[in-house]
Amino acid sequence: MIASSPSNHPLGAVTDFSRAGRPLDLACARLKSAGLRITQPRVAIIEALIRREHPVSIEQLHHDLANDACDLVTVYRCLAVFEELGLVRRCFFHNGTGLYEINLNDSHHHHIVCKSCGKVERIDASFTENTERILRERGYEQVTHLVEFFGVCPACQKKTAEFSPLPAASITR
Amino acid sequence: MIASSPSNHPLGAVTDFSRAGRPLDLACARLKSAGLRITQPRVAIIEALIRREHPVSIEQLHHDLANDACDLVTVYRCLAVFEELGLVRRCFFHNGTGLYEINLNDSHHHHIVCKSCGKVERIDASFTENTERILRERGYEQVTHLVEFFGVCPACQKKTAEFSPLPAASITR
DNA sequence: ATGTCTGCAAATCCTTTGCATTTTA
DNA sequence: TAAAATGCAAAGGATTTGCAGACAT
């Protein structure tokens, strides 16, 4: 079901960063406490992610940065670090390429992706079987969905010794 | 919720191909009716997909084929054709690479993927909010899920002229 | 000061494309 | 035999890596 929210976003709540206690500071604090450095590229990337709010491709993110704030390679490297840190979440949509999304409060939510233009909107709340119907009521057509569950299977829990999880990439969390 | 089924598969039903009316023949019939040719590589690939039953990577699939049944490039090309035809479904899991799965009866189902070994099991039935709980009861730990919805947004429906959908890749259908 | 991060270039990996040859219908 | 599919090689695009120099702490 689509979350109700104070925002008037057509699909429900959109994180209201303005009153969330300085998202950038939050992110920097997380970097610091992890022993990482606050560099100009990192700040620029985090700001761009916050501005975007929704999942973005690395390339798009690079374009977003003010006149070559940093190299594309740096964007790759920073996002890898951020993801490791949980500061960013990687989403895989139907094209197979990962999009990155800022993740400051570990909120668990989902997305509706336009099959035509690729526009991404956020859906809060846990999913239900009614979501598709609601989306159709909202005017979406050809509505489908993708659902995958992840977990560590019983067999793997036994062999704790050689346990080295797949790069699980906090997708949905 | 996890589907009940005649099979004793721990997570529910697994398509019982033995009584499904020759899956290979079914697939070939679909190729034929689409005006496509039944070639040796295509047959080998379909057989391998059927044997696997669960989503496989292209590379794995190529390895599965008996002593170089065909070139890796051919596997790519065949899977693209099969996907177009709906004979195969492409799934994107947490690593971002697409895995292919045979799709003979358009059944809509989901998967549970082990974060450690990557093993994939099928979950039939439409998803519910209880699934995670049930998976935990089954012995899975660190259970999370990924949900994305796809559809054509109202704005895109207007501009029918220049409408060229993204490569939507029947993911979950 | 010094260990981390970045930029640039090159390497690597996965996937696609071109074209001559083989195969299916 | 004629169109379609394949194999091989090479192109393409995205991501990663190596290393010297720049930058935070």
Tab-separated table of C-alpha atoms (C1' of nucleotides) in Angstrom:
chain	number	residue	atom	x	y	z
A	1	MET	CA	0.000	0.000	0.000
A	2	ILE	CA	1.138	3.467	-0.655
A	3	ALA	CA	1.984	5.422	2.420
A	4	SER	CA	0.060	8.460	3.374
A	5	SER	CA	2.263	11.349	4.342
A	6	PRO	CA	2.320	15.039	5.024
A	7	SER	CA	3.914	15.530	1.627
A	8	ASN	CA	1.687	15.998	-1.361
A	9	HIS	CA	3.820	13.762	-3.490
A	10	PRO	CA	1.488	11.800	-5.754
A	11	LEU	CA	2.782	8.473	-4.564
A	12	GLY	CA	3.132	9.217	-0.924
A	13	ALA	CA	5.854	10.333	1.391
A	14	VAL	CA	9.104	11.700	0.190
A	15	THR	CA	11.715	12.094	2.852
A	16	ASP	CA	11.639	15.641	4.044
A	17	PHE	CA	15.307	16.413	4.346
A	18	SER	CA	14.827	20.022	5.382
A	19	ARG	CA	13.777	19.010	8.848
A	20	ALA	CA	15.812	15.848	9.178
A	21	GLY	CA	18.754	17.395	11.009
A	22	ARG	CA	21.077	18.304	8.174
A	23	PRO	CA	21.439	15.225	6.091
A	24	LEU	CA	24.876	16.275	4.886
A	25	ASP	CA	26.159	16.630	8.419
A	26	LEU	CA	24.685	13.281	9.256
A	27	ALA	CA	26.491	11.693	6.370
A	28	CYS	CA	29.781	13.377	7.248
A	29	ALA	CA	29.470	12.245	10.822
A	30	ARG	CA	29.092	8.708	9.608
A	31	LEU	CA	32.169	9.037	7.459
A	32	LYS	CA	34.157	10.449	10.351
A	33	SER	CA	33.127	7.794	12.797
A	34	ALA	CA	34.252	5.226	10.264
A	35	GLY	CA	37.666	6.841	10.146
A	36	LEU	CA	37.160	8.126	6.626
A	37	ARG	CA	38.016	11.580	5.390
A	38	ILE	CA	35.672	14.340	4.449
A	39	THR	CA	36.909	15.342	1.039
A	40	GLN	CA	35.494	17.811	-1.419
A	41	PRO	CA	34.449	15.125	-3.938
A	42	ARG	CA	32.727	13.107	-1.246
A	43	VAL	CA	30.794	16.080	-0.009
A	44	ALA	CA	29.792	17.017	-3.544
A	45	ILE	CA	28.606	13.491	-4.265
A	46	ILE	CA	26.608	13.257	-1.080
A	47	GLU	CA	25.003	16.613	-1.803
A	48	ALA	CA	24.095	15.469	-5.286
A	49	LEU	CA	22.584	12.273	-3.927
A	50	ILE	CA	20.549	14.256	-1.432
A	51	ARG	CA	19.363	16.623	-4.134
A	52	ARG	CA	18.309	13.719	-6.340
A	53	GLU	CA	16.577	11.949	-3.510
A	54	HIS	CA	15.663	9.060	-5.790
A	55	PRO	CA	17.940	6.388	-7.229
A	56	VAL	CA	20.421	7.757	-9.774
A	57	SER	CA	22.921	6.167	-12.067
A	58	ILE	CA	26.579	6.808	-11.469
A	59	GLU	CA	26.885	8.596	-14.746
A	60	GLN	CA	23.917	10.838	-14.049
A	61	LEU	CA	25.359	11.588	-10.662
A	62	HIS	CA	28.636	12.576	-12.243
A	63	HIS	CA	26.828	14.938	-14.591
A	64	ASP	CA	24.982	16.414	-11.644
A	65	LEU	CA	28.190	17.524	-9.999
A	66	ALA	CA	29.025	21.153	-10.573
A	67	ASN	CA	31.572	21.634	-13.351
A	68	ASP	CA	33.696	18.557	-12.965
A	69	ALA	CA	33.801	18.459	-9.218
A	70	CYS	CA	35.623	15.188	-9.606
A	71	ASP	CA	36.495	12.360	-11.914
A	72	LEU	CA	34.002	9.675	-12.846
A	73	VAL	CA	36.324	7.127	-11.301
A	74	THR	CA	36.097	8.955	-8.014
A	75	VAL	CA	32.330	8.725	-8.139
A	76	TYR	CA	32.636	4.982	-8.564
A	77	ARG	CA	35.045	4.731	-5.683
A	78	CYS	CA	33.068	6.961	-3.363
A	79	LEU	CA	29.845	5.146	-3.991
A	80	ALA	CA	31.525	1.842	-3.268
A	81	VAL	CA	32.740	3.243	0.028
A	82	PHE	CA	29.356	4.760	0.830
A	83	GLU	CA	27.578	1.552	0.069
A	84	GLU	CA	29.943	-0.409	2.275
A	85	LEU	CA	29.158	2.103	4.981
A	86	GLY	CA	25.436	1.816	4.422
A	87	LEU	CA	25.240	5.505	3.602
A	88	VAL	CA	23.948	4.653	0.192
A	89	ARG	CA	21.753	1.882	-1.091
A	90	ARG	CA	22.053	0.266	-4.462
A	91	CYS	CA	18.901	-0.629	-6.356
A	92	PHE	CA	18.719	-2.894	-9.327
A	93	PHE	CA	15.930	-2.152	-11.711
A	94	HIS	CA	14.864	-3.800	-14.902
A	95	ASN	CA	17.754	-2.615	-16.981
A	96	GLY	CA	20.186	-4.407	-14.752
A	97	THR	CA	22.301	-1.405	-13.982
A	98	GLY	CA	22.512	-0.367	-10.406
A	99	LEU	CA	21.174	2.969	-9.319
A	100	TYR	CA	22.316	4.567	-6.106
A	101	GLU	CA	20.136	6.202	-3.547
A	102	ILE	CA	20.988	8.085	-0.386
A	103	ASN	CA	20.112	6.124	2.738
A	104	LEU	CA	20.461	8.205	5.844
A	105	ASN	CA	17.811	6.706	8.050
A	106	ASP	CA	17.691	3.118	6.893
A	107	SER	CA	14.113	3.536	5.858
A	108	HIS	CA	12.756	0.510	4.120
A	109	HIS	CA	10.788	1.467	1.083
A	110	HIS	CA	10.171	0.583	-2.534
A	111	HIS	CA	9.870	2.237	-5.898
A	112	ILE	CA	7.653	2.591	-8.866
A	113	VAL	CA	9.651	2.828	-12.067
A	114	CYS	CA	8.148	4.077	-15.311
A	115	LYS	CA	8.754	1.532	-18.035
A	116	SER	CA	8.894	4.269	-20.577
A	117	CYS	CA	10.867	7.192	-19.185
A	118	GLY	CA	12.517	5.396	-16.297
A	119	LYS	CA	11.309	7.927	-13.775
A	120	VAL	CA	11.504	6.606	-10.247
A	121	GLU	CA	9.101	7.449	-7.466
A	122	ARG	CA	9.210	6.221	-3.946
A	123	ILE	CA	6.636	4.075	-2.228
A	124	ASP	CA	6.799	3.969	1.524
A	125	ALA	CA	5.328	1.360	3.787
A	126	SER	CA	5.615	-2.328	3.384
A	127	PHE	CA	4.292	-3.725	0.186
A	128	THR	CA	0.984	-5.429	-0.173
A	129	GLU	CA	-0.854	-7.234	-2.845
A	130	ASN	CA	-2.990	-4.200	-3.387
A	131	THR	CA	-0.161	-2.031	-4.543
A	132	GLU	CA	-0.555	-2.846	-8.183
A	133	ARG	CA	-4.222	-2.033	-8.100
A	134	ILE	CA	-3.527	1.255	-6.390
A	135	LEU	CA	-0.887	2.104	-8.944
A	136	ARG	CA	-3.364	1.446	-11.722
A	137	GLU	CA	-5.801	3.730	-9.997
A	138	ARG	CA	-3.067	6.337	-9.995
A	139	GLY	CA	-2.875	6.083	-13.752
A	140	TYR	CA	-0.024	3.674	-14.267
A	141	GLU	CA	-0.467	1.080	-16.979
A	142	GLN	CA	1.230	-2.220	-17.671
A	143	VAL	CA	1.952	-2.484	-13.981
A	144	THR	CA	4.154	-5.360	-12.927
A	145	HIS	CA	6.502	-5.927	-10.073
A	146	LEU	CA	9.675	-7.637	-9.055
A	147	VAL	CA	10.072	-9.340	-5.728
A	148	GLU	CA	13.070	-11.162	-4.397
A	149	PHE	CA	13.870	-12.253	-0.896
A	150	PHE	CA	17.360	-12.598	0.489
A	151	GLY	CA	18.624	-14.439	3.475
A	152	VAL	CA	21.240	-16.858	4.678
A	153	CYS	CA	20.029	-20.406	4.255
A	154	PRO	CA	20.248	-22.983	7.031
A	155	ALA	CA	23.075	-24.855	5.313
A	156	CYS	CA	25.232	-21.762	5.189
A	157	GLN	CA	24.708	-20.990	8.843
A	158	LYS	CA	26.503	-24.172	9.795
A	159	LYS	CA	29.664	-23.466	7.885
A	160	THR	CA	30.324	-20.272	9.821
A	161	ALA	CA	34.039	-20.779	9.444
A	162	GLU	CA	34.348	-20.190	5.739
A	163	PHE	CA	31.475	-17.749	5.788
A	164	SER	CA	32.019	-14.988	3.282
A	165	PRO	CA	28.702	-13.527	2.208
A	166	LEU	CA	28.106	-12.495	-1.344
A	167	PRO	CA	28.498	-8.784	-1.935
A	168	ALA	CA	24.972	-8.423	-0.726
A	169	ALA	CA	24.771	-4.760	-1.534
A	170	SER	CA	22.062	-3.400	0.688
A	171	ILE	CA	19.506	-3.355	-2.019
A	172	THR	CA	16.342	-2.984	-0.193
A	173	ARG	CA	17.788	-3.661	3.119
B	1	MET	CA	2.902	-16.657	1.529
B	2	ILE	CA	4.599	-19.748	0.407
B	3	ALA	CA	2.523	-21.904	-1.840
B	4	SER	CA	1.425	-25.289	-0.768
B	5	SER	CA	1.977	-27.862	-3.453
B	6	PRO	CA	2.119	-31.546	-4.148
B	7	SER	CA	5.898	-31.323	-4.192
B	8	ASN	CA	7.788	-31.746	-0.952
B	9	HIS	CA	10.130	-28.939	-1.789
B	10	PRO	CA	10.952	-27.115	1.431
B	11	LEU	CA	9.805	-23.800	0.087
B	12	GLY	CA	6.790	-24.921	-1.792
B	13	ALA	CA	6.004	-25.911	-5.302
B	14	VAL	CA	8.612	-26.478	-7.902
B	15	THR	CA	7.301	-26.815	-11.385
B	16	ASP	CA	6.914	-30.487	-12.072
B	17	PHE	CA	8.165	-30.713	-15.592
B	18	SER	CA	7.727	-34.453	-15.877
B	19	ARG	CA	3.992	-34.136	-16.187
B	20	ALA	CA	3.861	-30.773	-17.875
B	21	GLY	CA	3.578	-32.089	-21.418
B	22	ARG	CA	7.199	-32.136	-22.551
B	23	PRO	CA	8.588	-28.771	-21.761
B	24	LEU	CA	11.116	-28.996	-24.565
B	25	ASP	CA	8.400	-29.653	-27.116
B	26	LEU	CA	6.426	-26.797	-25.714
B	27	ALA	CA	9.357	-24.484	-26.118
B	28	CYS	CA	10.033	-25.671	-29.644
B	29	ALA	CA	6.418	-25.176	-30.576
B	30	ARG	CA	6.649	-21.622	-29.385
B	31	LEU	CA	9.744	-21.052	-31.453
B	32	LYS	CA	8.078	-22.502	-34.501
B	33	SER	CA	4.933	-20.509	-34.187
B	34	ALA	CA	7.077	-17.418	-33.993
B	35	GLY	CA	8.700	-18.356	-37.273
B	36	LEU	CA	12.023	-19.131	-35.620
B	37	ARG	CA	14.165	-22.145	-36.362
B	38	ILE	CA	14.823	-25.105	-34.121
B	39	THR	CA	18.577	-25.303	-34.132
B	40	GLN	CA	20.874	-27.554	-32.199
B	41	PRO	CA	22.253	-24.766	-29.997
B	42	ARG	CA	18.761	-23.534	-29.182
B	43	VAL	CA	17.612	-26.979	-28.183
B	44	ALA	CA	20.688	-27.504	-26.050
B	45	ILE	CA	20.193	-24.182	-24.309
B	46	ILE	CA	16.535	-24.819	-23.615
B	47	GLU	CA	17.349	-28.246	-22.233
B	48	ALA	CA	19.979	-26.744	-19.985
B	49	LEU	CA	17.527	-24.124	-18.761
B	50	ILE	CA	14.981	-26.811	-18.019
B	51	ARG	CA	17.528	-28.899	-16.181
B	52	ARG	CA	18.555	-25.925	-14.087
B	53	GLU	CA	14.988	-24.935	-13.373
B	54	HIS	CA	16.144	-21.949	-11.354
B	55	PRO	CA	17.704	-18.732	-12.607
B	56	VAL	CA	21.185	-19.226	-14.083
B	57	SER	CA	23.810	-16.871	-15.349
B	58	ILE	CA	24.658	-16.924	-19.015
B	59	GLU	CA	28.146	-18.087	-18.255
B	60	GLN	CA	26.952	-20.916	-16.052
B	61	LEU	CA	24.510	-21.920	-18.730
B	62	HIS	CA	27.292	-22.043	-21.266
B	63	HIS	CA	29.313	-24.273	-18.975
B	64	ASP	CA	26.300	-26.506	-18.543
B	65	LEU	CA	26.145	-27.252	-22.231
B	66	ALA	CA	27.741	-30.540	-23.189
B	67	ASN	CA	31.262	-30.103	-24.557
B	68	ASP	CA	30.989	-26.803	-26.353
B	69	ALA	CA	27.552	-27.273	-27.803
B	70	CYS	CA	27.852	-23.705	-28.994
B	71	ASP	CA	29.661	-20.447	-28.621
B	72	LEU	CA	29.087	-18.162	-25.672
B	73	VAL	CA	27.932	-15.502	-28.110
B	74	THR	CA	25.232	-17.828	-29.317
B	75	VAL	CA	24.011	-18.264	-25.768
B	76	TYR	CA	23.715	-14.507	-25.489
B	77	ARG	CA	21.838	-14.284	-28.751
B	78	CYS	CA	19.511	-17.168	-28.032
B	79	LEU	CA	18.604	-15.890	-24.619
B	80	ALA	CA	17.824	-12.491	-26.077
B	81	VAL	CA	15.504	-14.157	-28.570
B	82	PHE	CA	13.930	-16.369	-25.916
B	83	GLU	CA	13.360	-13.442	-23.650
B	84	GLU	CA	11.738	-11.458	-26.433
B	85	LEU	CA	9.507	-14.453	-26.986
B	86	GLY	CA	8.683	-14.761	-23.311
B	87	LEU	CA	10.143	-18.236	-23.232
B	88	VAL	CA	12.639	-17.118	-20.688
B	89	ARG	CA	12.497	-14.602	-17.908
B	90	ARG	CA	15.342	-12.466	-16.741
B	91	CYS	CA	15.815	-11.869	-13.041
B	92	PHE	CA	18.052	-9.306	-11.454
B	93	PHE	CA	19.380	-10.228	-8.099
B	94	HIS	CA	21.627	-8.424	-5.714
B	95	ASN	CA	24.767	-8.723	-7.748
B	96	GLY	CA	23.223	-6.791	-10.580
B	97	THR	CA	23.855	-9.388	-13.216
B	98	GLY	CA	20.843	-10.871	-14.887
B	99	LEU	CA	20.052	-14.515	-14.409
B	100	TYR	CA	17.817	-16.345	-16.840
B	101	GLU	CA	15.063	-18.721	-15.965
B	102	ILE	CA	12.854	-20.887	-18.143
B	103	ASN	CA	9.288	-19.620	-18.280
B	104	LEU	CA	6.995	-22.056	-20.004
B	105	ASN	CA	3.750	-21.391	-18.249
B	106	ASP	CA	4.014	-17.730	-17.361
B	107	SER	CA	3.744	-18.559	-13.718
B	108	HIS	CA	4.263	-15.556	-11.563
B	109	HIS	CA	6.491	-16.398	-8.691
B	110	HIS	CA	9.413	-15.142	-6.646
B	111	HIS	CA	12.664	-16.376	-5.228
B	112	ILE	CA	14.589	-16.720	-2.063
B	113	VAL	CA	18.279	-16.185	-2.652
B	114	CYS	CA	20.876	-17.248	-0.115
B	115	LYS	CA	23.120	-14.305	0.706
B	116	SER	CA	25.982	-16.626	1.322
B	117	CYS	CA	26.012	-19.303	-1.347
B	118	GLY	CA	23.673	-17.617	-3.819
B	119	LYS	CA	21.410	-20.654	-4.007
B	120	VAL	CA	18.031	-19.804	-5.456
B	121	GLU	CA	14.761	-21.416	-4.470
B	122	ARG	CA	11.384	-20.658	-5.856
B	123	ILE	CA	8.440	-19.251	-3.973
B	124	ASP	CA	5.115	-19.622	-5.634
B	125	ALA	CA	2.002	-17.616	-4.992
B	126	SER	CA	1.784	-13.915	-4.715
B	127	PHE	CA	3.894	-12.383	-2.059
B	128	THR	CA	2.621	-11.260	1.259
B	129	GLU	CA	3.984	-9.426	4.206
B	130	ASN	CA	4.261	-12.669	6.082
B	131	THR	CA	6.791	-14.151	3.741
B	132	GLU	CA	9.797	-12.941	5.640
B	133	ARG	CA	8.479	-14.397	8.857
B	134	ILE	CA	7.799	-17.696	7.185
B	135	LEU	CA	11.286	-17.748	5.729
B	136	ARG	CA	12.747	-17.173	9.161
B	137	GLU	CA	10.686	-20.041	10.440
B	138	ARG	CA	12.206	-22.113	7.680
B	139	GLY	CA	15.629	-21.354	9.055
B	140	TYR	CA	16.732	-18.436	6.947
B	141	GLU	CA	18.537	-15.648	8.723
B	142	GLN	CA	19.191	-12.035	7.824
B	143	VAL	CA	16.098	-12.131	5.697
B	144	THR	CA	15.474	-9.071	3.572
B	145	HIS	CA	13.664	-8.477	0.357
B	146	LEU	CA	13.644	-6.393	-2.758
B	147	VAL	CA	10.480	-5.039	-4.256
B	148	GLU	CA	10.122	-2.872	-7.298
B	149	PHE	CA	7.061	-2.056	-9.307
B	150	PHE	CA	7.064	-1.217	-12.967
B	151	GLY	CA	4.515	0.510	-15.080
B	152	VAL	CA	4.007	3.236	-17.620
B	153	CYS	CA	3.322	6.514	-15.902
B	154	PRO	CA	0.434	8.773	-16.890
B	155	ALA	CA	2.743	11.325	-18.496
B	156	CYS	CA	4.222	8.723	-20.823
B	157	GLN	CA	0.828	7.496	-21.919
B	158	LYS	CA	0.108	10.860	-23.495
B	159	LYS	CA	3.185	11.003	-25.659
B	160	THR	CA	2.260	7.814	-27.486
B	161	ALA	CA	3.985	9.071	-30.591
B	162	GLU	CA	7.557	8.934	-29.409
B	163	PHE	CA	6.796	6.000	-27.151
B	164	SER	CA	9.735	3.667	-26.981
B	165	PRO	CA	9.659	1.674	-23.777
B	166	LEU	CA	12.809	0.877	-21.931
B	167	PRO	CA	14.092	-2.629	-22.517
B	168	ALA	CA	11.653	-3.811	-19.916
B	169	ALA	CA	12.943	-7.336	-19.854
B	170	SER	CA	10.168	-9.443	-18.437
B	171	ILE	CA	11.654	-9.643	-15.040
B	172	THR	CA	8.927	-10.866	-12.873
B	173	ARG	CA	6.202	-10.202	-15.241
C	1	DA	C1'	54.093	14.752	8.241
C	2	DT	C1'	51.829	10.809	6.622
C	3	DG	C1'	48.539	7.980	5.299
C	4	DT	C1'	44.327	8.581	2.544
C	5	DC	C1'	42.114	10.011	-1.547
C	6	DT	C1'	42.149	11.530	-6.246
C	7	DG	C1'	43.178	11.912	-11.230
C	8	DC	C1'	44.659	9.980	-15.212
C	9	DA	C1'	45.610	6.166	-18.067
C	10	DA	C1'	45.370	1.652	-18.969
C	11	DA	C1'	43.541	-2.897	-17.957
C	12	DT	C1'	39.655	-5.852	-17.459
C	13	DC	C1'	35.247	-7.686	-17.853
C	14	DC	C1'	30.874	-8.378	-19.893
C	15	DT	C1'	28.093	-7.814	-23.816
C	16	DT	C1'	27.244	-6.599	-28.589
C	17	DT	C1'	28.271	-6.282	-33.500
C	18	DG	C1'	30.123	-7.474	-38.344
C	19	DC	C1'	30.756	-10.654	-41.544
C	20	DA	C1'	31.813	-15.012	-43.713
C	21	DT	C1'	30.200	-19.731	-43.211
C	22	DT	C1'	26.992	-23.204	-41.848
C	23	DT	C1'	22.443	-24.814	-41.049
C	24	DT	C1'	17.457	-25.220	-41.133
C	25	DA	C1'	13.131	-25.466	-43.452
D	1	DT	C1'	18.354	-22.790	-52.215
D	2	DA	C1'	17.336	-18.897	-49.649
D	3	DA	C1'	16.803	-17.000	-45.310
D	4	DA	C1'	18.192	-17.438	-40.740
D	5	DA	C1'	21.508	-18.733	-37.249
D	6	DT	C1'	26.187	-19.532	-35.841
D	7	DG	C1'	31.257	-18.872	-35.007
D	8	DC	C1'	34.987	-16.124	-34.720
D	9	DA	C1'	37.109	-11.857	-34.108
D	10	DA	C1'	36.891	-7.460	-32.991
D	11	DA	C1'	34.375	-3.401	-31.160
D	12	DG	C1'	32.053	-1.218	-27.420
D	13	DG	C1'	30.778	0.250	-22.924
D	14	DA	C1'	30.976	0.013	-18.116
D	15	DT	C1'	33.721	-0.741	-14.166
D	16	DT	C1'	38.185	-1.593	-11.904
D	17	DT	C1'	43.081	-1.117	-11.076
D	18	DG	C1'	47.958	0.954	-10.713
D	19	DC	C1'	50.493	4.534	-9.547
D	20	DA	C1'	52.178	9.187	-8.909
D	21	DG	C1'	50.684	13.420	-7.020
D	22	DA	C1'	47.358	16.137	-4.033
D	23	DC	C1'	44.963	16.600	0.118
D	24	DA	C1'	42.827	16.011	4.804
D	25	DT	C1'	43.929	15.277	9.542
